[in-house]
Amino acid sequence: MWPADWRVLHASFVTETAGSTIWRVRLVGAPGTAVAKVLKPAADAADELRGAHYLRWRAGEGAVRLLAEHGLMLLLEDGGVATLATLPDAAAMPVAADVLARLHPPRFAPAPVALQPLHERFGALFRRVTTPHDAAYALAADIAHELLDAPHTPLALHGDLHHDNVVHGARGWLAIDPKGVLGDAAFDAANWFYNPWGQDALHRQAERIAALAQVLAAPLGCTSAHVLRHAVAYGGLSAAWFAEDGDVANERRTLTTLQAVHAACRAGGF
């Protein structure tokens, strides 16, 4: 099953997701373990392969290392099993800011050419507003267009940063599972407002929204307002993905959080 040059000694099944199967593997002559991700030949495999380009570019800075790849199989550094979701929210915020800072340094090598432009990433949201839907979609789409039209320096982005995609191990806190996107750095702050997953009451607290925006804006060198606007736009995109999957319950809960984020943005005079 495994490429011969990976020299896999033993493999233990970890989990199966909609897009991949995950194994923890031991390699001949290597200490510890690595992670093998076997991608399914589905639409989201493109995200994972762009993510591999991103990890190769990061070269272990702030994210797990890409050790090898073979077709739809990726061999990755084992970043650990504890996720940021295991920390209390107040303790998780500065870790999130630190991860952002390490993933968005002032200078780095030129971004990979295979990354997905942010305007393409928002495709599901823009498709959603072509027919009448919840007004929150129109709001999110309008803000997304404004953000995309604003001048900025496109940067290589993780594309899916949230509590479950930041793990702790031998090298500290590292990002995993990038999607490989190119655009405004504040997009990487947006998904934090909708996580940790399942804690809807926390996500909708005005004080928490304002505090998180301030914490995440600092390492990006932008304003809290800019981060919050990206969070509103991202909420519309996330809800649109749920809608395309027929997941009405999560679509509605995401749109409700989007409205709370937008209300906090307006309360701050942004």
PDB file of C-alpha atoms in Angstrom:
ATOM      1  CA  MET A   1       0.000   0.000   0.000  1.00  0.00           C
ATOM      2  CA  TRP A   2       2.753   2.432   0.939  1.00  0.00           C
ATOM      3  CA  PRO A   3       5.486   3.685  -1.408  1.00  0.00           C
ATOM      4  CA  ALA A   4       8.624   1.604  -0.901  1.00  0.00           C
ATOM      5  CA  ASP A   5      10.838   4.649  -0.352  1.00  0.00           C
ATOM      6  CA  TRP A   6       8.725   5.713   2.656  1.00  0.00           C
ATOM      7  CA  ARG A   7       9.997   2.593   4.452  1.00  0.00           C
ATOM      8  CA  VAL A   8       6.836   2.189   6.535  1.00  0.00           C
ATOM      9  CA  LEU A   9       7.408  -0.334   9.298  1.00  0.00           C
ATOM     10  CA  HIS A  10       3.951  -0.221  10.875  1.00  0.00           C
ATOM     11  CA  ALA A  11       0.704   1.684  10.269  1.00  0.00           C
ATOM     12  CA  SER A  12      -2.167   2.281  12.690  1.00  0.00           C
ATOM     13  CA  PHE A  13      -5.517   3.560  11.455  1.00  0.00           C
ATOM     14  CA  VAL A  14      -6.507   6.884  13.059  1.00  0.00           C
ATOM     15  CA  THR A  15      -9.682   8.135  11.373  1.00  0.00           C
ATOM     16  CA  GLU A  16     -11.566   8.537   8.118  1.00  0.00           C
ATOM     17  CA  THR A  17     -12.999  11.857   6.960  1.00  0.00           C
ATOM     18  CA  ALA A  18     -15.040  12.843   3.951  1.00  0.00           C
ATOM     19  CA  GLY A  19     -11.855  13.541   2.025  1.00  0.00           C
ATOM     20  CA  SER A  20      -9.151  11.249   3.379  1.00  0.00           C
ATOM     21  CA  THR A  21      -8.050   8.357   5.540  1.00  0.00           C
ATOM     22  CA  ILE A  22      -5.476   9.116   8.240  1.00  0.00           C
ATOM     23  CA  TRP A  23      -2.852   6.697   9.532  1.00  0.00           C
ATOM     24  CA  ARG A  24      -0.132   7.063  12.127  1.00  0.00           C
ATOM     25  CA  VAL A  25       2.987   5.270  10.853  1.00  0.00           C
ATOM     26  CA  ARG A  26       6.407   4.205  12.067  1.00  0.00           C
ATOM     27  CA  LEU A  27       9.259   4.478   9.584  1.00  0.00           C
ATOM     28  CA  VAL A  28      12.383   2.358   9.449  1.00  0.00           C
ATOM     29  CA  GLY A  29      15.262   4.187  11.120  1.00  0.00           C
ATOM     30  CA  ALA A  30      13.173   7.180  12.197  1.00  0.00           C
ATOM     31  CA  PRO A  31      12.310   8.083  15.798  1.00  0.00           C
ATOM     32  CA  GLY A  32       8.714   8.581  16.816  1.00  0.00           C
ATOM     33  CA  THR A  33       5.843   8.487  14.343  1.00  0.00           C
ATOM     34  CA  ALA A  34       4.658  10.245  11.208  1.00  0.00           C
ATOM     35  CA  VAL A  35       1.187  10.774   9.757  1.00  0.00           C
ATOM     36  CA  ALA A  36       0.097   9.339   6.414  1.00  0.00           C
ATOM     37  CA  LYS A  37      -2.906  10.926   4.745  1.00  0.00           C
ATOM     38  CA  VAL A  38      -4.514   9.026   1.879  1.00  0.00           C
ATOM     39  CA  LEU A  39      -6.725  11.385  -0.115  1.00  0.00           C
ATOM     40  CA  LYS A  40      -9.948  10.301  -1.735  1.00  0.00           C
ATOM     41  CA  PRO A  41     -10.291  11.229  -5.426  1.00  0.00           C
ATOM     42  CA  ALA A  42     -13.020  13.768  -4.723  1.00  0.00           C
ATOM     43  CA  ALA A  43     -13.445  17.481  -5.313  1.00  0.00           C
ATOM     44  CA  ASP A  44     -11.756  18.457  -2.035  1.00  0.00           C
ATOM     45  CA  ALA A  45      -8.600  16.510  -2.940  1.00  0.00           C
ATOM     46  CA  ALA A  46      -7.548  19.658  -4.807  1.00  0.00           C
ATOM     47  CA  ASP A  47      -7.632  21.557  -1.504  1.00  0.00           C
ATOM     48  CA  GLU A  48      -5.410  18.967   0.144  1.00  0.00           C
ATOM     49  CA  LEU A  49      -2.908  18.969  -2.711  1.00  0.00           C
ATOM     50  CA  ARG A  50      -2.716  22.765  -2.631  1.00  0.00           C
ATOM     51  CA  GLY A  51      -2.177  22.361   1.097  1.00  0.00           C
ATOM     52  CA  ALA A  52       0.797  20.131   0.354  1.00  0.00           C
ATOM     53  CA  HIS A  53       2.325  22.929  -1.737  1.00  0.00           C
ATOM     54  CA  TYR A  54       1.760  25.276   1.184  1.00  0.00           C
ATOM     55  CA  LEU A  55       3.443  22.920   3.671  1.00  0.00           C
ATOM     56  CA  ARG A  56       6.434  22.444   1.395  1.00  0.00           C
ATOM     57  CA  TRP A  57       6.734  26.237   1.183  1.00  0.00           C
ATOM     58  CA  ARG A  58       6.461  26.667   4.960  1.00  0.00           C
ATOM     59  CA  ALA A  59       9.270  24.119   5.486  1.00  0.00           C
ATOM     60  CA  GLY A  60       8.208  23.466   9.077  1.00  0.00           C
ATOM     61  CA  GLU A  61       7.817  27.118  10.126  1.00  0.00           C
ATOM     62  CA  GLY A  62       4.589  27.289  12.126  1.00  0.00           C
ATOM     63  CA  ALA A  63       3.170  24.173  10.473  1.00  0.00           C
ATOM     64  CA  VAL A  64       3.923  20.459  10.271  1.00  0.00           C
ATOM     65  CA  ARG A  65       6.519  19.400   7.728  1.00  0.00           C
ATOM     66  CA  LEU A  66       5.612  17.666   4.491  1.00  0.00           C
ATOM     67  CA  LEU A  67       7.976  14.685   4.483  1.00  0.00           C
ATOM     68  CA  ALA A  68       7.009  13.052   1.189  1.00  0.00           C
ATOM     69  CA  GLU A  69       4.151  12.731  -1.277  1.00  0.00           C
ATOM     70  CA  HIS A  70       3.115  10.106  -3.793  1.00  0.00           C
ATOM     71  CA  GLY A  71       0.038  10.738  -5.932  1.00  0.00           C
ATOM     72  CA  LEU A  72      -2.858  11.123  -3.497  1.00  0.00           C
ATOM     73  CA  MET A  73      -0.777  10.060  -0.500  1.00  0.00           C
ATOM     74  CA  LEU A  74       0.952  12.553   1.803  1.00  0.00           C
ATOM     75  CA  LEU A  75       3.525  11.718   4.474  1.00  0.00           C
ATOM     76  CA  LEU A  76       3.556  14.366   7.201  1.00  0.00           C
ATOM     77  CA  GLU A  77       5.327  15.205  10.411  1.00  0.00           C
ATOM     78  CA  ASP A  78       3.309  14.048  13.418  1.00  0.00           C
ATOM     79  CA  GLY A  79       2.468  17.341  15.107  1.00  0.00           C
ATOM     80  CA  GLY A  80       0.804  15.739  18.124  1.00  0.00           C
ATOM     81  CA  VAL A  81      -2.668  14.720  19.241  1.00  0.00           C
ATOM     82  CA  ALA A  82      -3.712  17.572  21.579  1.00  0.00           C
ATOM     83  CA  THR A  83      -5.588  20.313  19.725  1.00  0.00           C
ATOM     84  CA  LEU A  84      -6.115  23.930  20.665  1.00  0.00           C
ATOM     85  CA  ALA A  85      -9.723  23.045  21.468  1.00  0.00           C
ATOM     86  CA  THR A  86      -8.461  21.381  24.660  1.00  0.00           C
ATOM     87  CA  LEU A  87      -7.482  24.765  26.140  1.00  0.00           C
ATOM     88  CA  PRO A  88      -9.839  27.232  27.855  1.00  0.00           C
ATOM     89  CA  ASP A  89     -10.822  29.975  25.440  1.00  0.00           C
ATOM     90  CA  ALA A  90      -8.818  32.695  27.192  1.00  0.00           C
ATOM     91  CA  ALA A  91      -5.683  30.533  26.996  1.00  0.00           C
ATOM     92  CA  ALA A  92      -6.308  29.555  23.373  1.00  0.00           C
ATOM     93  CA  MET A  93      -6.472  33.157  22.099  1.00  0.00           C
ATOM     94  CA  PRO A  94      -2.771  34.027  22.539  1.00  0.00           C
ATOM     95  CA  VAL A  95      -1.766  30.668  21.051  1.00  0.00           C
ATOM     96  CA  ALA A  96      -3.895  31.441  17.997  1.00  0.00           C
ATOM     97  CA  ALA A  97      -2.186  34.818  17.697  1.00  0.00           C
ATOM     98  CA  ASP A  98       1.248  33.205  17.967  1.00  0.00           C
ATOM     99  CA  VAL A  99       0.429  30.669  15.248  1.00  0.00           C
ATOM    100  CA  LEU A 100      -0.787  33.486  12.988  1.00  0.00           C
ATOM    101  CA  ALA A 101       2.421  35.412  13.616  1.00  0.00           C
ATOM    102  CA  ARG A 102       4.579  32.417  12.683  1.00  0.00           C
ATOM    103  CA  LEU A 103       2.557  31.668   9.559  1.00  0.00           C
ATOM    104  CA  HIS A 104       2.622  35.294   8.374  1.00  0.00           C
ATOM    105  CA  PRO A 105       6.163  36.561   8.888  1.00  0.00           C
ATOM    106  CA  PRO A 106       7.161  39.904   7.355  1.00  0.00           C
ATOM    107  CA  ARG A 107       9.322  38.175   4.769  1.00  0.00           C
ATOM    108  CA  PHE A 108       9.417  34.668   3.364  1.00  0.00           C
ATOM    109  CA  ALA A 109      10.160  32.899   0.094  1.00  0.00           C
ATOM    110  CA  PRO A 110       7.843  33.674  -2.853  1.00  0.00           C
ATOM    111  CA  ALA A 111       4.458  31.960  -2.483  1.00  0.00           C
ATOM    112  CA  PRO A 112       3.767  28.770  -4.458  1.00  0.00           C
ATOM    113  CA  VAL A 113       2.005  29.387  -7.757  1.00  0.00           C
ATOM    114  CA  ALA A 114      -0.479  26.537  -7.229  1.00  0.00           C
ATOM    115  CA  LEU A 115      -2.455  28.216  -4.436  1.00  0.00           C
ATOM    116  CA  GLN A 116      -6.132  29.110  -4.849  1.00  0.00           C
ATOM    117  CA  PRO A 117      -6.842  32.863  -5.233  1.00  0.00           C
ATOM    118  CA  LEU A 118      -9.166  34.127  -2.532  1.00  0.00           C
ATOM    119  CA  HIS A 119     -11.796  35.307  -5.023  1.00  0.00           C
ATOM    120  CA  GLU A 120     -12.121  31.689  -6.197  1.00  0.00           C
ATOM    121  CA  ARG A 121     -12.340  30.488  -2.606  1.00  0.00           C
ATOM    122  CA  PHE A 122     -15.446  32.625  -2.127  1.00  0.00           C
ATOM    123  CA  GLY A 123     -17.189  30.995  -5.096  1.00  0.00           C
ATOM    124  CA  ALA A 124     -19.805  29.154  -3.015  1.00  0.00           C
ATOM    125  CA  LEU A 125     -20.878  32.393  -1.319  1.00  0.00           C
ATOM    126  CA  PHE A 126     -21.147  34.285  -4.592  1.00  0.00           C
ATOM    127  CA  ARG A 127     -23.175  31.460  -6.126  1.00  0.00           C
ATOM    128  CA  ARG A 128     -25.499  31.541  -3.131  1.00  0.00           C
ATOM    129  CA  VAL A 129     -26.543  35.169  -3.695  1.00  0.00           C
ATOM    130  CA  THR A 130     -27.530  34.703  -7.357  1.00  0.00           C
ATOM    131  CA  THR A 131     -31.010  33.692  -6.135  1.00  0.00           C
ATOM    132  CA  PRO A 132     -33.022  35.066  -3.174  1.00  0.00           C
ATOM    133  CA  HIS A 133     -31.749  33.769   0.170  1.00  0.00           C
ATOM    134  CA  ASP A 134     -31.212  34.906   3.739  1.00  0.00           C
ATOM    135  CA  ALA A 135     -30.170  38.571   3.868  1.00  0.00           C
ATOM    136  CA  ALA A 136     -27.059  37.517   5.796  1.00  0.00           C
ATOM    137  CA  TYR A 137     -25.689  36.006   2.579  1.00  0.00           C
ATOM    138  CA  ALA A 138     -26.061  39.313   0.736  1.00  0.00           C
ATOM    139  CA  LEU A 139     -24.350  41.116   3.608  1.00  0.00           C
ATOM    140  CA  ALA A 140     -21.447  38.657   3.633  1.00  0.00           C
ATOM    141  CA  ALA A 141     -21.098  38.757  -0.149  1.00  0.00           C
ATOM    142  CA  ASP A 142     -21.063  42.559  -0.236  1.00  0.00           C
ATOM    143  CA  ILE A 143     -18.325  42.663   2.417  1.00  0.00           C
ATOM    144  CA  ALA A 144     -16.364  39.927   0.629  1.00  0.00           C
ATOM    145  CA  HIS A 145     -16.450  41.914  -2.625  1.00  0.00           C
ATOM    146  CA  GLU A 146     -15.291  45.054  -0.807  1.00  0.00           C
ATOM    147  CA  LEU A 147     -12.414  43.166   0.807  1.00  0.00           C
ATOM    148  CA  LEU A 148     -11.377  41.536  -2.452  1.00  0.00           C
ATOM    149  CA  ASP A 149     -11.460  44.861  -4.287  1.00  0.00           C
ATOM    150  CA  ALA A 150      -9.324  46.605  -1.661  1.00  0.00           C
ATOM    151  CA  PRO A 151      -5.601  46.903  -2.434  1.00  0.00           C
ATOM    152  CA  HIS A 152      -3.435  44.475  -0.470  1.00  0.00           C
ATOM    153  CA  THR A 153      -0.410  42.278  -0.944  1.00  0.00           C
ATOM    154  CA  PRO A 154      -1.538  38.700  -1.661  1.00  0.00           C
ATOM    155  CA  LEU A 155       0.070  36.254   0.761  1.00  0.00           C
ATOM    156  CA  ALA A 156       0.179  32.490   0.993  1.00  0.00           C
ATOM    157  CA  LEU A 157      -2.515  31.473   3.484  1.00  0.00           C
ATOM    158  CA  HIS A 158      -3.261  28.332   5.434  1.00  0.00           C
ATOM    159  CA  GLY A 159      -6.907  28.769   4.462  1.00  0.00           C
ATOM    160  CA  ASP A 160      -8.567  26.774   7.272  1.00  0.00           C
ATOM    161  CA  LEU A 161      -7.109  27.841  10.611  1.00  0.00           C
ATOM    162  CA  HIS A 162      -9.196  26.906  13.628  1.00  0.00           C
ATOM    163  CA  HIS A 163      -8.843  25.149  16.966  1.00  0.00           C
ATOM    164  CA  ASP A 164      -8.878  21.586  15.605  1.00  0.00           C
ATOM    165  CA  ASN A 165      -6.241  22.412  12.997  1.00  0.00           C
ATOM    166  CA  VAL A 166      -3.660  23.522  15.549  1.00  0.00           C
ATOM    167  CA  VAL A 167      -1.982  20.681  17.448  1.00  0.00           C
ATOM    168  CA  HIS A 168       0.635  20.405  20.181  1.00  0.00           C
ATOM    169  CA  GLY A 169       3.598  18.063  20.199  1.00  0.00           C
ATOM    170  CA  ALA A 170       7.379  17.941  20.360  1.00  0.00           C
ATOM    171  CA  ARG A 171       7.778  21.226  18.434  1.00  0.00           C
ATOM    172  CA  GLY A 172       5.027  23.088  20.261  1.00  0.00           C
ATOM    173  CA  TRP A 173       1.863  24.374  18.608  1.00  0.00           C
ATOM    174  CA  LEU A 174       1.743  23.744  14.858  1.00  0.00           C
ATOM    175  CA  ALA A 175      -0.864  24.155  12.129  1.00  0.00           C
ATOM    176  CA  ILE A 176      -2.109  21.130  10.204  1.00  0.00           C
ATOM    177  CA  ASP A 177      -4.463  20.510   7.266  1.00  0.00           C
ATOM    178  CA  PRO A 178      -3.950  23.694   5.220  1.00  0.00           C
ATOM    179  CA  LYS A 179      -5.984  24.341   2.079  1.00  0.00           C
ATOM    180  CA  GLY A 180      -3.442  26.528   0.288  1.00  0.00           C
ATOM    181  CA  VAL A 181      -5.046  29.901  -0.489  1.00  0.00           C
ATOM    182  CA  LEU A 182      -3.613  33.176  -1.795  1.00  0.00           C
ATOM    183  CA  GLY A 183      -4.968  36.476  -0.518  1.00  0.00           C
ATOM    184  CA  ASP A 184      -5.355  38.894   2.378  1.00  0.00           C
ATOM    185  CA  ALA A 185      -3.700  37.608   5.557  1.00  0.00           C
ATOM    186  CA  ALA A 186      -6.769  38.480   7.663  1.00  0.00           C
ATOM    187  CA  PHE A 187      -8.682  35.646   5.974  1.00  0.00           C
ATOM    188  CA  ASP A 188      -6.642  33.287   8.165  1.00  0.00           C
ATOM    189  CA  ALA A 189      -8.123  34.965  11.262  1.00  0.00           C
ATOM    190  CA  ALA A 190     -11.750  34.576  10.190  1.00  0.00           C
ATOM    191  CA  ASN A 191     -12.564  30.967  11.072  1.00  0.00           C
ATOM    192  CA  TRP A 192     -11.501  31.382  14.716  1.00  0.00           C
ATOM    193  CA  PHE A 193     -14.755  33.242  15.399  1.00  0.00           C
ATOM    194  CA  TYR A 194     -16.787  30.128  14.546  1.00  0.00           C
ATOM    195  CA  ASN A 195     -14.704  27.800  16.703  1.00  0.00           C
ATOM    196  CA  PRO A 196     -14.137  25.775  18.810  1.00  0.00           C
ATOM    197  CA  TRP A 197     -16.863  23.828  17.083  1.00  0.00           C
ATOM    198  CA  GLY A 198     -20.138  23.360  18.913  1.00  0.00           C
ATOM    199  CA  GLN A 199     -19.757  26.247  21.367  1.00  0.00           C
ATOM    200  CA  ASP A 200     -22.358  28.516  19.784  1.00  0.00           C
ATOM    201  CA  ALA A 201     -23.077  30.566  22.912  1.00  0.00           C
ATOM    202  CA  LEU A 202     -19.370  31.410  23.231  1.00  0.00           C
ATOM    203  CA  HIS A 203     -19.117  32.396  19.563  1.00  0.00           C
ATOM    204  CA  ARG A 204     -21.970  34.881  19.925  1.00  0.00           C
ATOM    205  CA  GLN A 205     -20.707  36.735  22.995  1.00  0.00           C
ATOM    206  CA  ALA A 206     -20.009  40.344  21.995  1.00  0.00           C
ATOM    207  CA  GLU A 207     -17.155  40.634  24.500  1.00  0.00           C
ATOM    208  CA  ARG A 208     -15.473  37.505  23.180  1.00  0.00           C
ATOM    209  CA  ILE A 209     -15.845  38.624  19.563  1.00  0.00           C
ATOM    210  CA  ALA A 210     -14.260  41.998  20.311  1.00  0.00           C
ATOM    211  CA  ALA A 211     -11.423  40.488  22.370  1.00  0.00           C
ATOM    212  CA  LEU A 212     -10.635  37.860  19.733  1.00  0.00           C
ATOM    213  CA  ALA A 213     -10.571  40.463  16.965  1.00  0.00           C
ATOM    214  CA  GLN A 214      -8.094  42.569  18.912  1.00  0.00           C
ATOM    215  CA  VAL A 215      -5.843  39.596  19.733  1.00  0.00           C
ATOM    216  CA  LEU A 216      -5.754  38.323  16.141  1.00  0.00           C
ATOM    217  CA  ALA A 217      -5.329  41.743  14.525  1.00  0.00           C
ATOM    218  CA  ALA A 218      -2.072  42.425  16.396  1.00  0.00           C
ATOM    219  CA  PRO A 219       0.162  39.789  14.723  1.00  0.00           C
ATOM    220  CA  LEU A 220      -1.305  40.634  11.315  1.00  0.00           C
ATOM    221  CA  GLY A 221      -0.623  44.361  11.677  1.00  0.00           C
ATOM    222  CA  CYS A 222      -4.191  45.289  10.790  1.00  0.00           C
ATOM    223  CA  THR A 223      -7.219  46.679  12.605  1.00  0.00           C
ATOM    224  CA  SER A 224      -9.839  44.770  14.564  1.00  0.00           C
ATOM    225  CA  ALA A 225     -12.397  46.075  12.084  1.00  0.00           C
ATOM    226  CA  HIS A 226     -10.549  44.450   9.194  1.00  0.00           C
ATOM    227  CA  VAL A 227     -10.463  41.098  10.987  1.00  0.00           C
ATOM    228  CA  LEU A 228     -14.174  41.334  11.857  1.00  0.00           C
ATOM    229  CA  ARG A 229     -15.131  42.106   8.270  1.00  0.00           C
ATOM    230  CA  HIS A 230     -13.245  39.026   7.123  1.00  0.00           C
ATOM    231  CA  ALA A 231     -15.040  37.027   9.817  1.00  0.00           C
ATOM    232  CA  VAL A 232     -18.434  38.162   8.498  1.00  0.00           C
ATOM    233  CA  ALA A 233     -17.469  37.307   4.909  1.00  0.00           C
ATOM    234  CA  TYR A 234     -16.101  33.937   5.957  1.00  0.00           C
ATOM    235  CA  GLY A 235     -19.287  33.131   7.874  1.00  0.00           C
ATOM    236  CA  GLY A 236     -21.278  33.536   4.675  1.00  0.00           C
ATOM    237  CA  LEU A 237     -18.852  31.280   2.824  1.00  0.00           C
ATOM    238  CA  SER A 238     -18.992  28.608   5.521  1.00  0.00           C
ATOM    239  CA  ALA A 239     -22.789  28.710   5.594  1.00  0.00           C
ATOM    240  CA  ALA A 240     -22.888  28.419   1.796  1.00  0.00           C
ATOM    241  CA  TRP A 241     -20.717  25.291   1.960  1.00  0.00           C
ATOM    242  CA  PHE A 242     -23.135  23.775   4.479  1.00  0.00           C
ATOM    243  CA  ALA A 243     -26.050  24.714   2.204  1.00  0.00           C
ATOM    244  CA  GLU A 244     -24.417  23.000  -0.770  1.00  0.00           C
ATOM    245  CA  ASP A 245     -24.034  19.877   1.382  1.00  0.00           C
ATOM    246  CA  GLY A 246     -27.693  20.018   2.385  1.00  0.00           C
ATOM    247  CA  ASP A 247     -26.769  20.609   6.039  1.00  0.00           C
ATOM    248  CA  VAL A 248     -29.493  23.105   6.956  1.00  0.00           C
ATOM    249  CA  ALA A 249     -28.902  22.959  10.725  1.00  0.00           C
ATOM    250  CA  ASN A 250     -25.240  23.995  10.485  1.00  0.00           C
ATOM    251  CA  GLU A 251     -26.048  26.531   7.787  1.00  0.00           C
ATOM    252  CA  ARG A 252     -28.502  28.251  10.139  1.00  0.00           C
ATOM    253  CA  ARG A 253     -26.224  28.145  13.171  1.00  0.00           C
ATOM    254  CA  THR A 254     -23.373  29.628  11.140  1.00  0.00           C
ATOM    255  CA  LEU A 255     -25.546  32.439   9.817  1.00  0.00           C
ATOM    256  CA  THR A 256     -26.681  33.231  13.366  1.00  0.00           C
ATOM    257  CA  THR A 257     -23.065  33.530  14.494  1.00  0.00           C
ATOM    258  CA  LEU A 258     -22.307  35.666  11.426  1.00  0.00           C
ATOM    259  CA  GLN A 259     -25.024  38.077  12.525  1.00  0.00           C
ATOM    260  CA  ALA A 260     -23.542  38.236  16.038  1.00  0.00           C
ATOM    261  CA  VAL A 261     -20.106  39.027  14.591  1.00  0.00           C
ATOM    262  CA  HIS A 262     -21.606  41.727  12.386  1.00  0.00           C
ATOM    263  CA  ALA A 263     -23.482  43.215  15.357  1.00  0.00           C
ATOM    264  CA  ALA A 264     -20.234  43.371  17.340  1.00  0.00           C
ATOM    265  CA  CYS A 265     -18.567  45.018  14.362  1.00  0.00           C
ATOM    266  CA  ARG A 266     -21.294  47.683  14.216  1.00  0.00           C
ATOM    267  CA  ALA A 267     -21.199  48.180  17.997  1.00  0.00           C
ATOM    268  CA  GLY A 268     -17.509  48.979  17.652  1.00  0.00           C
ATOM    269  CA  GLY A 269     -18.330  51.683  15.137  1.00  0.00           C
ATOM    270  CA  PHE A 270     -16.808  49.778  12.205  1.00  0.00           C
TER     271      PHE A 270
END
